[in-house]
Amino acid sequence: MCRLHCSVGFTYLKKYLRVLCAKLPLNVTQKIVQESPCLFQDKPEQYYSPGVGCNKRLILDTMSPMRQERPQIYTIAQLTRRIKHLLESEVGVVWVSGEISNFSKAASGHAYFTLKDAESQLDAVMFKGRMSRVKFDPENGLEVLARGMISVYARRGNYQLIVEELQPKGMGALQLAYERLKKKLEAEGLFDEKHKKKLPLLPQRIGVVTSATGAAFRDIVHVIRRRFANAQLVLYPTRVQGEGAAAEIAAGVRALDAWGVDVMIVGRGGGSLEDLWPFNEEAVARAIFAAQTPVISAVGHEIDFALSDFVADMRAPTPSAAAELVVREQQALIEQVLLKRRRLERGMRRVVEQARHRLERQQKSYIFLRSDEMLRHQRQTLDECRARMEQSIHDTVQVRRRRLEGARRSLTLLSPRARMEQQASRLRSLRDRLVRGGVALTEHRRNRFAALAGQLSSLSPVAVLARGYALAWKEPEWLLLRDASQLKEKDEISLWLGEGVVQAEVKHIDPTGGIAHYDIGKKT
């Protein structure tokens, strides 16, 4: 800056510069002091302004024309505080319209989320006291109006909106599409547990569908190589965001499934809803559901949920966690086998040792040390038991013998043999009576039957025919003739006699003849 030359009074100029320096930034003030030291020789400390964060010592040093110019050096904390002060003072409290994304609520009650639109996004925080006044449940994809102050979070050095008031505006387009497709696939049964396949214990070939250059694949490779280096990794490189990424992911799932891997990891690292959207496409969900290979979905971070997570056989919060689910750590398996081996060896040694101790205790016991004495004692006890048993048997036999003798005497007194003979005699008498009664009844019935047979024979038509009578039948009707009026001349008749049949033809009919008009006296 050129030296200041002005027609106004020098005193007025110094006053004007003092007011100006109090408002200007530090580097500008230093420049003015260096260029015009004569204006600040009286009281240079008056140009120090704490309001703009100037260093008093630095201003005093720079007022000396003999010193060289040195640049202002800020620490990170100083620069961050300056930016925070400028944002809070210049922007202040604002209303912001956007869509909620990455919403999470900490255990302390504070809510952290991102407000975004089609072009930008803004981190936001709503503390517990303000959050408790919200009358609805904020969720991802919801369009809201937020009122708060723009500030800087010094620890990360990024600016954010400290929300004081939150009002719903509506659901975002992506989140609305996500919810609709989720309900459709769930209604079709793609999320049912009965379709989930179990992961193999130790897969040999592991398929990965993700970006070849992303951190997710590097994390998977690192975890698998660390845990089980013998496993073979098969990568199907795809885009994981942007136009056409969903089609590539679905094609990768189908290709690895046809190629024959043991298990498959489909996923990517974290990001916004737009970044994760290919894993919410229907084509990806249906490709995962149709795969015969078990599929693990590892999309985003633990708080991110894509539709592929619901369709896959297992969900992992991160790609690294998916790799840990796929393979068990080789060293851990070896240690587990060795641990079981050591446990088995200790158990066997403990059993053998316990058996040895029991054997030693038995060898030192009274039975082993005084076995002869124990045997003598047992023999003596056995002899006593035998003697008691023989005496008991003898006593029992005597008692039973006495009872038998008493029963025999009683039987003799009652004389059962005589009673049996009496009953046998009575039985013979009854049998004779029965035989005689049966014979008499049979004879009576036989005589009656013969009489009835005689009566029946006398009434039989055959007997009548045998006495000279005949039965006359009219042919061809086979009508039994009882009256001459039933016939007319030249009718054919059949006569049944006692012996034989006669065929005849009617020559003459006399209705006045017959048995009814026969005069026995006239005949004689």
Short mmCIF file of C-alpha atoms in Angstrom, two decimals:
data_model
loop_
_atom_site.label_atom_id
_atom_site.label_comp_id
_atom_site.label_asym_id
_atom_site.label_seq_id
_atom_site.Cartn_x
_atom_site.Cartn_y
_atom_site.Cartn_z
CA MET A 1 0.00 0.00 0.00
CA CYS A 2 1.32 3.40 -0.84
CA ARG A 3 1.91 5.81 1.96
CA LEU A 4 -1.17 7.71 3.00
CA HIS A 5 -1.20 11.34 1.89
CA CYS A 6 -4.30 13.29 2.56
CA SER A 7 -5.28 16.97 2.77
CA VAL A 8 -7.32 16.47 5.88
CA GLY A 9 -5.87 17.16 9.25
CA PHE A 10 -3.33 14.75 10.63
CA THR A 11 -5.27 14.39 13.88
CA TYR A 12 -8.48 13.56 12.05
CA LEU A 13 -6.64 11.04 9.93
CA LYS A 14 -5.20 9.28 12.98
CA LYS A 15 -8.63 9.05 14.55
CA TYR A 16 -10.07 7.68 11.33
CA LEU A 17 -7.34 5.05 11.06
CA ARG A 18 -7.81 4.03 14.67
CA VAL A 19 -11.52 3.33 14.06
CA LEU A 20 -10.72 1.54 10.78
CA CYS A 21 -8.04 -0.68 12.29
CA ALA A 22 -10.40 -1.73 15.04
CA LYS A 23 -12.70 -3.23 12.40
CA LEU A 24 -10.23 -4.53 9.85
CA PRO A 25 -8.67 -8.02 9.95
CA LEU A 26 -5.28 -8.48 11.50
CA ASN A 27 -3.24 -8.80 8.29
CA VAL A 28 -4.71 -5.59 6.86
CA THR A 29 -3.97 -3.70 10.10
CA GLN A 30 -0.37 -4.92 10.05
CA LYS A 31 0.02 -3.79 6.45
CA ILE A 32 -1.23 -0.29 7.29
CA VAL A 33 1.12 0.03 10.30
CA GLN A 34 4.12 -1.03 8.21
CA GLU A 35 3.36 1.37 5.40
CA SER A 36 2.61 4.41 7.66
CA PRO A 37 4.54 4.04 10.97
CA CYS A 38 4.53 7.77 11.57
CA LEU A 39 0.81 7.72 12.15
CA PHE A 40 1.07 5.22 15.00
CA GLN A 41 4.08 6.39 17.01
CA ASP A 42 2.19 8.01 19.87
CA LYS A 43 0.03 5.21 21.30
CA PRO A 44 0.14 2.14 19.06
CA GLU A 45 -1.65 -0.03 21.63
CA GLN A 46 -4.84 1.92 20.92
CA TYR A 47 -5.14 0.11 17.61
CA TYR A 48 -5.44 -3.26 19.24
CA SER A 49 -8.98 -4.63 18.89
CA PRO A 50 -9.76 -7.79 20.88
CA GLY A 51 -13.03 -8.13 18.98
CA VAL A 52 -11.32 -9.35 15.84
CA GLY A 53 -8.90 -11.70 17.61
CA CYS A 54 -5.67 -9.68 17.01
CA ASN A 55 -2.48 -10.45 18.88
CA LYS A 56 -1.44 -7.32 20.84
CA ARG A 57 2.22 -8.19 20.89
CA LEU A 58 2.20 -8.89 17.18
CA ILE A 59 0.66 -5.46 16.43
CA LEU A 60 3.19 -3.67 18.57
CA ASP A 61 5.99 -5.54 16.82
CA THR A 62 4.67 -4.79 13.37
CA MET A 63 4.41 -1.06 14.14
CA SER A 64 8.18 -0.84 14.23
CA PRO A 65 9.45 0.04 10.77
CA MET A 66 12.71 -1.71 11.57
CA ARG A 67 11.10 -5.17 11.84
CA GLN A 68 10.40 -7.45 8.87
CA GLU A 69 6.83 -8.50 7.98
CA ARG A 70 5.82 -11.95 9.30
CA PRO A 71 2.61 -13.84 8.23
CA GLN A 72 -0.16 -14.72 10.71
CA ILE A 73 0.00 -18.44 11.65
CA TYR A 74 -3.15 -20.07 12.99
CA THR A 75 -3.51 -23.32 14.84
CA ILE A 76 -6.26 -25.67 13.69
CA ALA A 77 -8.31 -24.88 16.78
CA GLN A 78 -7.89 -21.09 16.25
CA LEU A 79 -8.91 -21.29 12.61
CA THR A 80 -11.87 -23.51 13.45
CA ARG A 81 -13.06 -21.11 16.15
CA ARG A 82 -12.72 -18.18 13.75
CA ILE A 83 -14.77 -19.99 11.08
CA LYS A 84 -17.36 -20.95 13.70
CA HIS A 85 -17.61 -17.33 14.86
CA LEU A 86 -18.04 -16.07 11.31
CA LEU A 87 -20.74 -18.67 10.48
CA GLU A 88 -22.71 -18.08 13.66
CA SER A 89 -22.50 -14.30 13.31
CA GLU A 90 -23.07 -14.00 9.57
CA VAL A 91 -25.59 -16.87 8.96
CA GLY A 92 -27.16 -17.34 12.36
CA VAL A 93 -30.58 -18.98 12.72
CA VAL A 94 -32.10 -20.26 9.46
CA TRP A 95 -34.95 -22.43 8.18
CA VAL A 96 -33.85 -25.40 6.04
CA SER A 97 -35.97 -27.72 3.90
CA GLY A 98 -34.65 -31.18 3.07
CA GLU A 99 -34.97 -34.93 3.31
CA ILE A 100 -33.82 -36.83 6.39
CA SER A 101 -31.15 -39.46 5.80
CA ASN A 102 -28.91 -41.56 8.09
CA PHE A 103 -31.14 -40.82 11.08
CA SER A 104 -29.91 -42.26 14.36
CA LYS A 105 -30.75 -41.63 17.99
CA ALA A 106 -28.01 -42.03 20.58
CA ALA A 107 -28.48 -43.53 24.02
CA SER A 108 -28.18 -40.03 25.45
CA GLY A 109 -31.33 -39.01 23.59
CA HIS A 110 -29.60 -36.77 21.02
CA ALA A 111 -30.58 -37.29 17.36
CA TYR A 112 -28.08 -37.16 14.51
CA PHE A 113 -29.13 -37.07 10.86
CA THR A 114 -28.43 -35.58 7.46
CA LEU A 115 -30.63 -33.12 5.57
CA LYS A 116 -30.24 -33.39 1.81
CA ASP A 117 -31.73 -32.40 -1.49
CA ALA A 118 -30.86 -33.26 -5.08
CA GLU A 119 -27.56 -31.35 -5.01
CA SER A 120 -26.18 -31.11 -1.47
CA GLN A 121 -26.45 -32.45 2.03
CA LEU A 122 -26.04 -30.94 5.50
CA ASP A 123 -25.25 -32.70 8.78
CA ALA A 124 -27.68 -31.89 11.58
CA VAL A 125 -27.99 -32.58 15.28
CA MET A 126 -30.96 -32.17 17.59
CA PHE A 127 -30.26 -32.38 21.28
CA LYS A 128 -32.36 -34.28 23.79
CA GLY A 129 -34.25 -31.30 25.21
CA ARG A 130 -35.41 -30.14 21.75
CA MET A 131 -35.95 -33.70 20.53
CA SER A 132 -38.41 -34.40 23.34
CA ARG A 133 -40.67 -31.63 21.98
CA VAL A 134 -40.99 -33.16 18.52
CA LYS A 135 -44.52 -34.50 18.07
CA PHE A 136 -43.69 -37.13 15.40
CA ASP A 137 -41.09 -39.82 14.81
CA PRO A 138 -38.40 -38.62 12.38
CA GLU A 139 -37.31 -41.29 9.93
CA ASN A 140 -35.22 -41.63 6.83
CA GLY A 141 -36.80 -40.29 3.66
CA LEU A 142 -39.09 -37.83 5.42
CA GLU A 143 -39.20 -34.30 4.02
CA VAL A 144 -38.93 -31.83 6.90
CA LEU A 145 -38.54 -28.15 7.71
CA ALA A 146 -35.78 -27.55 10.26
CA ARG A 147 -35.03 -24.32 12.12
CA GLY A 148 -31.65 -23.97 13.77
CA MET A 149 -28.25 -22.30 13.88
CA ILE A 150 -25.36 -23.03 11.56
CA SER A 151 -22.29 -23.92 13.60
CA VAL A 152 -19.03 -25.85 13.38
CA TYR A 153 -18.28 -29.13 15.15
CA ALA A 154 -14.68 -28.44 16.11
CA ARG A 155 -13.62 -32.06 16.65
CA ARG A 156 -14.28 -33.00 13.00
CA GLY A 157 -14.05 -29.51 11.55
CA ASN A 158 -17.31 -29.74 9.60
CA TYR A 159 -20.23 -27.41 9.75
CA GLN A 160 -23.64 -28.57 10.87
CA LEU A 161 -27.11 -27.37 11.70
CA ILE A 162 -28.04 -27.37 15.38
CA VAL A 163 -31.79 -27.96 15.03
CA GLU A 164 -34.14 -26.29 17.48
CA GLU A 165 -37.44 -26.99 15.73
CA LEU A 166 -38.46 -29.78 13.32
CA GLN A 167 -41.63 -30.00 11.28
CA PRO A 168 -42.66 -32.76 8.85
CA LYS A 169 -43.08 -31.87 5.20
CA GLY A 170 -43.51 -35.23 3.47
CA MET A 171 -41.72 -38.44 2.47
CA GLY A 172 -38.87 -38.30 -0.06
CA ALA A 173 -39.23 -39.93 -3.44
CA LEU A 174 -36.48 -42.53 -2.92
CA GLN A 175 -37.70 -43.52 0.51
CA LEU A 176 -41.27 -43.79 -0.77
CA ALA A 177 -40.15 -46.07 -3.60
CA TYR A 178 -38.16 -48.11 -1.10
CA GLU A 179 -41.18 -48.65 1.17
CA ARG A 180 -43.48 -49.58 -1.71
CA LEU A 181 -41.07 -52.13 -3.19
CA LYS A 182 -40.40 -53.55 0.27
CA LYS A 183 -44.12 -54.14 0.86
CA LYS A 184 -44.47 -55.74 -2.59
CA LEU A 185 -41.58 -58.18 -2.09
CA GLU A 186 -42.68 -59.00 1.43
CA ALA A 187 -46.20 -59.79 0.20
CA GLU A 188 -44.70 -62.19 -2.37
CA GLY A 189 -42.84 -64.05 0.39
CA LEU A 190 -39.28 -63.13 -0.61
CA PHE A 191 -38.43 -62.26 3.00
CA ASP A 192 -39.79 -65.49 4.56
CA GLU A 193 -37.42 -67.40 6.82
CA LYS A 194 -38.36 -70.72 5.22
CA HIS A 195 -36.43 -69.67 2.08
CA LYS A 196 -33.22 -68.88 3.98
CA LYS A 197 -30.30 -71.23 3.29
CA LYS A 198 -27.62 -72.18 5.82
CA LEU A 199 -24.05 -71.03 5.34
CA PRO A 200 -21.39 -73.73 4.79
CA LEU A 201 -19.03 -74.36 7.68
CA LEU A 202 -15.76 -74.04 5.73
CA PRO A 203 -16.35 -72.76 2.19
CA GLN A 204 -13.58 -73.34 -0.33
CA ARG A 205 -14.69 -70.79 -2.95
CA ILE A 206 -16.17 -67.47 -1.86
CA GLY A 207 -17.81 -65.24 -4.46
CA VAL A 208 -17.84 -61.46 -4.01
CA VAL A 209 -20.03 -59.04 -5.99
CA THR A 210 -18.76 -55.51 -5.38
CA SER A 211 -16.50 -52.82 -6.79
CA ALA A 212 -12.95 -53.98 -7.51
CA THR A 213 -11.54 -50.63 -6.41
CA GLY A 214 -13.68 -50.04 -3.32
CA ALA A 215 -12.62 -50.32 0.28
CA ALA A 216 -15.26 -53.01 0.86
CA PHE A 217 -13.41 -55.56 -1.30
CA ARG A 218 -10.09 -54.72 0.34
CA ASP A 219 -11.63 -55.23 3.76
CA ILE A 220 -13.08 -58.60 2.70
CA VAL A 221 -9.73 -59.76 1.28
CA HIS A 222 -7.90 -58.63 4.40
CA VAL A 223 -10.28 -60.42 6.79
CA ILE A 224 -10.40 -63.68 4.82
CA ARG A 225 -6.62 -63.80 4.31
CA ARG A 226 -6.15 -63.18 8.00
CA ARG A 227 -8.73 -65.70 9.16
CA PHE A 228 -8.41 -68.50 6.59
CA ALA A 229 -5.85 -68.03 3.86
CA ASN A 230 -6.72 -71.31 2.11
CA ALA A 231 -10.10 -70.00 0.93
CA GLN A 232 -10.36 -69.03 -2.76
CA LEU A 233 -11.86 -65.61 -3.52
CA VAL A 234 -13.77 -65.07 -6.78
CA LEU A 235 -14.57 -61.40 -7.55
CA TYR A 236 -17.24 -60.29 -9.99
CA PRO A 237 -16.43 -56.56 -10.35
CA THR A 238 -19.42 -54.26 -10.70
CA ARG A 239 -20.38 -50.69 -10.14
CA VAL A 240 -22.06 -50.22 -6.79
CA GLN A 241 -23.73 -46.86 -7.40
CA GLY A 242 -25.04 -44.85 -10.29
CA GLU A 243 -26.91 -45.69 -13.47
CA GLY A 244 -26.75 -49.36 -14.48
CA ALA A 245 -25.20 -50.56 -11.22
CA ALA A 246 -28.25 -52.64 -10.25
CA ALA A 247 -28.17 -54.58 -13.54
CA GLU A 248 -24.47 -55.34 -13.10
CA ILE A 249 -24.99 -56.52 -9.51
CA ALA A 250 -27.85 -58.81 -10.54
CA ALA A 251 -25.76 -60.21 -13.41
CA GLY A 252 -22.88 -60.83 -11.01
CA VAL A 253 -25.11 -62.78 -8.61
CA ARG A 254 -26.41 -64.97 -11.44
CA ALA A 255 -22.91 -65.53 -12.87
CA LEU A 256 -21.31 -66.59 -9.58
CA ASP A 257 -24.30 -68.78 -8.76
CA ALA A 258 -23.95 -70.56 -12.13
CA TRP A 259 -20.17 -70.82 -11.76
CA GLY A 260 -20.55 -72.76 -8.51
CA VAL A 261 -19.16 -70.87 -5.52
CA ASP A 262 -19.88 -72.16 -2.02
CA VAL A 263 -21.12 -68.84 -0.64
CA MET A 264 -21.54 -65.31 -1.97
CA ILE A 265 -21.05 -61.81 -0.49
CA VAL A 266 -22.97 -58.95 -2.12
CA GLY A 267 -22.38 -55.44 -0.81
CA ARG A 268 -20.45 -52.21 -0.58
CA GLY A 269 -19.34 -49.62 1.96
CA GLY A 270 -21.46 -46.95 3.56
CA GLY A 271 -23.08 -43.98 1.87
CA SER A 272 -26.26 -42.01 1.46
CA LEU A 273 -29.56 -43.50 0.38
CA GLU A 274 -28.81 -42.51 -3.21
CA ASP A 275 -25.42 -44.25 -3.08
CA LEU A 276 -26.96 -47.44 -1.69
CA TRP A 277 -29.95 -47.37 -4.02
CA PRO A 278 -28.77 -50.10 -6.50
CA PHE A 279 -29.12 -52.62 -3.66
CA ASN A 280 -32.77 -51.53 -3.29
CA GLU A 281 -33.60 -52.34 -6.91
CA GLU A 282 -36.08 -55.12 -7.64
CA ALA A 283 -33.70 -56.82 -10.11
CA VAL A 284 -31.05 -57.28 -7.42
CA ALA A 285 -33.55 -58.57 -4.86
CA ARG A 286 -35.00 -61.15 -7.26
CA ALA A 287 -31.55 -62.29 -8.41
CA ILE A 288 -30.51 -62.92 -4.80
CA PHE A 289 -33.75 -64.75 -4.07
CA ALA A 290 -33.37 -67.00 -7.14
CA ALA A 291 -29.76 -67.94 -6.36
CA GLN A 292 -29.13 -71.50 -5.19
CA THR A 293 -25.95 -70.37 -3.45
CA PRO A 294 -26.23 -68.91 0.08
CA VAL A 295 -25.94 -65.12 -0.13
CA ILE A 296 -24.78 -62.65 2.53
CA SER A 297 -25.82 -59.02 2.04
CA ALA A 298 -23.33 -56.49 3.43
CA VAL A 299 -24.48 -53.03 2.39
CA GLY A 300 -23.31 -49.86 4.11
CA HIS A 301 -22.93 -49.59 7.84
CA GLU A 302 -24.83 -51.23 10.67
CA ILE A 303 -27.61 -48.65 10.60
CA ASP A 304 -28.17 -49.01 6.83
CA PHE A 305 -30.82 -51.47 5.64
CA ALA A 306 -31.22 -52.30 1.95
CA LEU A 307 -33.81 -54.58 0.38
CA SER A 308 -31.01 -57.02 -0.41
CA ASP A 309 -30.55 -57.44 3.36
CA PHE A 310 -34.09 -58.76 3.72
CA VAL A 311 -33.93 -61.11 0.70
CA ALA A 312 -30.45 -62.52 1.39
CA ASP A 313 -29.94 -65.62 3.51
CA MET A 314 -28.03 -63.55 6.07
CA ARG A 315 -27.36 -59.86 6.66
CA ALA A 316 -24.01 -58.50 7.78
CA PRO A 317 -23.68 -54.95 9.16
CA THR A 318 -20.48 -54.32 7.18
CA PRO A 319 -18.43 -56.08 4.46
CA SER A 320 -15.78 -56.95 7.06
CA ALA A 321 -18.43 -58.54 9.25
CA ALA A 322 -19.65 -60.52 6.23
CA ALA A 323 -16.16 -61.93 5.70
CA GLU A 324 -16.02 -62.91 9.36
CA LEU A 325 -19.37 -64.67 9.03
CA VAL A 326 -18.27 -66.58 5.93
CA VAL A 327 -15.06 -68.12 7.24
CA ARG A 328 -14.05 -69.08 10.70
CA GLU A 329 -10.56 -68.07 11.72
CA GLN A 330 -8.11 -70.85 10.88
CA GLN A 331 -6.00 -70.27 13.94
CA ALA A 332 -9.12 -70.23 16.09
CA LEU A 333 -10.17 -73.58 14.63
CA ILE A 334 -6.73 -75.03 15.26
CA GLU A 335 -6.76 -73.66 18.79
CA GLN A 336 -10.25 -75.04 19.33
CA VAL A 337 -9.15 -78.51 18.17
CA LEU A 338 -6.05 -78.33 20.35
CA LEU A 339 -8.15 -77.13 23.27
CA LYS A 340 -10.53 -80.06 22.88
CA ARG A 341 -7.56 -82.40 22.59
CA ARG A 342 -6.05 -81.01 25.77
CA ARG A 343 -9.39 -81.29 27.53
CA LEU A 344 -9.70 -84.91 26.39
CA GLU A 345 -6.18 -85.71 27.54
CA ARG A 346 -6.80 -84.05 30.89
CA GLY A 347 -10.06 -85.92 31.24
CA MET A 348 -8.41 -89.25 30.45
CA ARG A 349 -5.58 -88.56 32.85
CA ARG A 350 -8.07 -87.57 35.51
CA VAL A 351 -10.08 -90.78 35.01
CA VAL A 352 -6.95 -92.93 35.11
CA GLU A 353 -5.67 -91.10 38.16
CA GLN A 354 -8.99 -91.47 39.96
CA ALA A 355 -9.05 -95.18 39.14
CA ARG A 356 -5.46 -95.53 40.41
CA HIS A 357 -6.38 -93.75 43.65
CA ARG A 358 -9.40 -95.98 44.14
CA LEU A 359 -7.27 -99.07 43.55
CA GLU A 360 -4.67 -97.87 46.03
CA ARG A 361 -7.34 -97.16 48.61
CA GLN A 362 -8.78 -100.62 48.07
CA GLN A 363 -5.38 -102.20 48.41
CA LYS A 364 -4.86 -100.40 51.71
CA SER A 365 -8.33 -101.22 52.96
CA TYR A 366 -9.09 -103.75 55.72
CA ILE A 367 -10.49 -106.27 53.21
CA PHE A 368 -7.22 -106.61 51.33
CA LEU A 369 -4.97 -106.42 54.39
CA ARG A 370 -7.00 -108.84 56.60
CA SER A 371 -8.63 -110.97 53.94
CA ASP A 372 -8.02 -114.32 55.80
CA GLU A 373 -9.57 -112.99 58.94
CA MET A 374 -12.51 -111.63 56.95
CA LEU A 375 -12.97 -115.03 55.32
CA ARG A 376 -12.90 -116.81 58.68
CA HIS A 377 -15.43 -114.41 60.03
CA GLN A 378 -17.64 -114.88 56.98
CA ARG A 379 -17.34 -118.69 57.27
CA GLN A 380 -18.37 -118.54 60.91
CA THR A 381 -21.30 -116.33 60.02
CA LEU A 382 -22.23 -118.74 57.22
CA ASP A 383 -22.17 -121.72 59.59
CA GLU A 384 -24.40 -119.91 62.04
CA CYS A 385 -26.81 -119.01 59.28
CA ARG A 386 -26.84 -122.62 58.04
CA ALA A 387 -27.59 -123.93 61.53
CA ARG A 388 -30.39 -121.42 61.99
CA MET A 389 -31.80 -122.29 58.59
CA GLU A 390 -31.75 -126.06 59.31
CA GLN A 391 -33.44 -125.54 62.66
CA SER A 392 -36.05 -123.32 61.05
CA ILE A 393 -36.73 -125.91 58.34
CA HIS A 394 -37.03 -128.67 60.95
CA ASP A 395 -39.45 -126.62 63.01
CA THR A 396 -41.52 -125.76 59.97
CA VAL A 397 -41.69 -129.40 58.87
CA GLN A 398 -42.85 -130.48 62.32
CA VAL A 399 -45.55 -127.84 62.37
CA ARG A 400 -46.78 -128.83 58.90
CA ARG A 401 -46.71 -132.55 59.84
CA ARG A 402 -48.89 -131.91 62.86
CA ARG A 403 -51.32 -129.93 60.77
CA LEU A 404 -51.45 -132.77 58.22
CA GLU A 405 -52.22 -135.36 60.88
CA GLY A 406 -55.03 -133.23 62.21
CA ALA A 407 -56.49 -132.81 58.74
CA ARG A 408 -56.30 -136.55 58.11
CA ARG A 409 -58.23 -137.27 61.27
CA SER A 410 -60.87 -134.74 60.38
CA LEU A 411 -61.20 -136.28 56.91
CA THR A 412 -61.67 -139.72 58.39
CA LEU A 413 -64.39 -138.48 60.71
CA LEU A 414 -66.30 -136.81 57.88
CA SER A 415 -66.00 -140.03 55.71
CA PRO A 416 -65.90 -138.43 52.29
CA ARG A 417 -65.63 -141.84 50.56
CA ALA A 418 -69.04 -142.93 51.87
CA ARG A 419 -70.55 -139.68 50.74
CA MET A 420 -69.05 -140.19 47.34
CA GLU A 421 -70.50 -143.74 47.09
CA GLN A 422 -73.91 -142.42 48.13
CA GLN A 423 -73.80 -139.74 45.49
CA ALA A 424 -72.71 -142.32 42.89
CA SER A 425 -75.68 -144.58 43.73
CA ARG A 426 -78.04 -141.67 43.45
CA LEU A 427 -76.52 -140.76 40.12
CA ARG A 428 -77.09 -144.31 38.80
CA SER A 429 -80.73 -144.24 39.91
CA LEU A 430 -81.33 -140.94 38.19
CA ARG A 431 -79.70 -142.24 35.04
CA ASP A 432 -81.99 -145.32 34.95
CA ARG A 433 -85.06 -143.16 35.43
CA LEU A 434 -83.93 -140.90 32.64
CA VAL A 435 -83.43 -143.84 30.28
CA ARG A 436 -86.84 -145.31 31.07
CA GLY A 437 -88.60 -141.98 30.69
CA GLY A 438 -86.87 -141.38 27.37
CA VAL A 439 -87.90 -144.79 26.00
CA ALA A 440 -91.53 -144.29 27.05
CA LEU A 441 -91.70 -140.81 25.57
CA THR A 442 -90.12 -142.00 22.32
CA GLU A 443 -92.59 -144.90 21.98
CA HIS A 444 -95.57 -142.62 22.59
CA ARG A 445 -94.38 -140.14 20.00
CA ARG A 446 -93.70 -142.91 17.50
CA ASN A 447 -97.26 -144.31 17.83
CA ARG A 448 -98.78 -140.86 17.43
CA PHE A 449 -96.65 -140.20 14.39
CA ALA A 450 -97.81 -143.46 12.78
CA ALA A 451 -101.46 -142.53 13.38
CA LEU A 452 -101.03 -139.12 11.86
CA ALA A 453 -99.22 -140.65 8.90
CA GLY A 454 -102.14 -143.00 8.35
CA GLN A 455 -104.60 -140.14 8.43
CA LEU A 456 -102.47 -138.17 6.03
CA SER A 457 -102.25 -141.12 3.67
CA SER A 458 -106.00 -141.61 3.70
CA LEU A 459 -106.56 -137.97 2.81
CA SER A 460 -103.93 -137.91 0.10
CA PRO A 461 -105.16 -137.49 -3.52
CA VAL A 462 -102.81 -140.25 -4.51
CA ALA A 463 -104.66 -142.66 -2.24
CA VAL A 464 -107.97 -141.51 -3.70
CA LEU A 465 -106.69 -142.12 -7.22
CA ALA A 466 -105.48 -145.54 -6.14
CA ARG A 467 -109.07 -146.40 -5.17
CA GLY A 468 -110.32 -145.80 -8.75
CA TYR A 469 -110.80 -142.10 -9.02
CA ALA A 470 -109.19 -139.79 -11.61
CA LEU A 471 -108.25 -136.13 -11.97
CA ALA A 472 -109.40 -134.42 -15.19
CA TRP A 473 -107.44 -131.46 -16.64
CA LYS A 474 -108.47 -129.30 -19.58
CA GLU A 475 -105.74 -128.82 -22.15
CA PRO A 476 -103.92 -126.75 -22.98
CA GLU A 477 -104.92 -124.48 -20.07
CA TRP A 478 -104.29 -127.24 -17.54
CA LEU A 479 -107.50 -126.30 -15.79
CA LEU A 480 -108.67 -128.77 -13.11
CA LEU A 481 -112.25 -129.81 -14.06
CA ARG A 482 -114.92 -129.78 -11.38
CA ASP A 483 -118.04 -129.20 -13.54
CA ALA A 484 -119.07 -130.42 -17.00
CA SER A 485 -119.98 -126.83 -17.90
CA GLN A 486 -116.25 -126.07 -18.06
CA LEU A 487 -115.99 -128.18 -21.25
CA LYS A 488 -117.43 -128.25 -24.70
CA GLU A 489 -117.31 -130.87 -27.36
CA LYS A 490 -113.97 -131.69 -29.00
CA ASP A 491 -112.02 -130.23 -26.08
CA GLU A 492 -108.97 -132.20 -25.19
CA ILE A 493 -108.61 -133.41 -21.64
CA SER A 494 -106.00 -135.28 -19.65
CA LEU A 495 -107.02 -137.90 -17.09
CA TRP A 496 -104.68 -138.72 -14.24
CA LEU A 497 -105.32 -142.20 -12.86
CA GLY A 498 -103.78 -144.08 -9.99
CA GLU A 499 -101.34 -145.54 -12.48
CA GLY A 500 -100.78 -143.58 -15.74
CA VAL A 501 -102.28 -140.68 -17.70
CA VAL A 502 -104.98 -140.84 -20.42
CA GLN A 503 -105.40 -138.25 -23.22
CA ALA A 504 -109.04 -137.99 -24.42
CA GLU A 505 -111.36 -135.85 -26.55
CA VAL A 506 -114.84 -134.78 -25.40
CA LYS A 507 -117.55 -136.43 -27.54
CA HIS A 508 -120.64 -135.64 -25.50
CA ILE A 509 -121.45 -133.56 -22.42
CA ASP A 510 -124.25 -134.47 -19.99
CA PRO A 511 -124.64 -131.75 -17.38
CA THR A 512 -127.15 -133.85 -15.41
CA GLY A 513 -124.82 -136.73 -14.77
CA GLY A 514 -122.03 -137.09 -12.30
CA ILE A 515 -121.61 -138.09 -8.69
CA ALA A 516 -124.02 -135.49 -7.45
CA HIS A 517 -126.88 -137.08 -9.45
CA TYR A 518 -125.86 -140.70 -9.06
CA ASP A 519 -128.67 -142.93 -7.67
CA ILE A 520 -127.12 -145.86 -5.97
CA GLY A 521 -130.42 -147.71 -5.58
CA LYS A 522 -131.23 -147.36 -9.26
CA LYS A 523 -127.84 -148.63 -10.17
CA THR A 524 -128.25 -151.74 -8.20
#
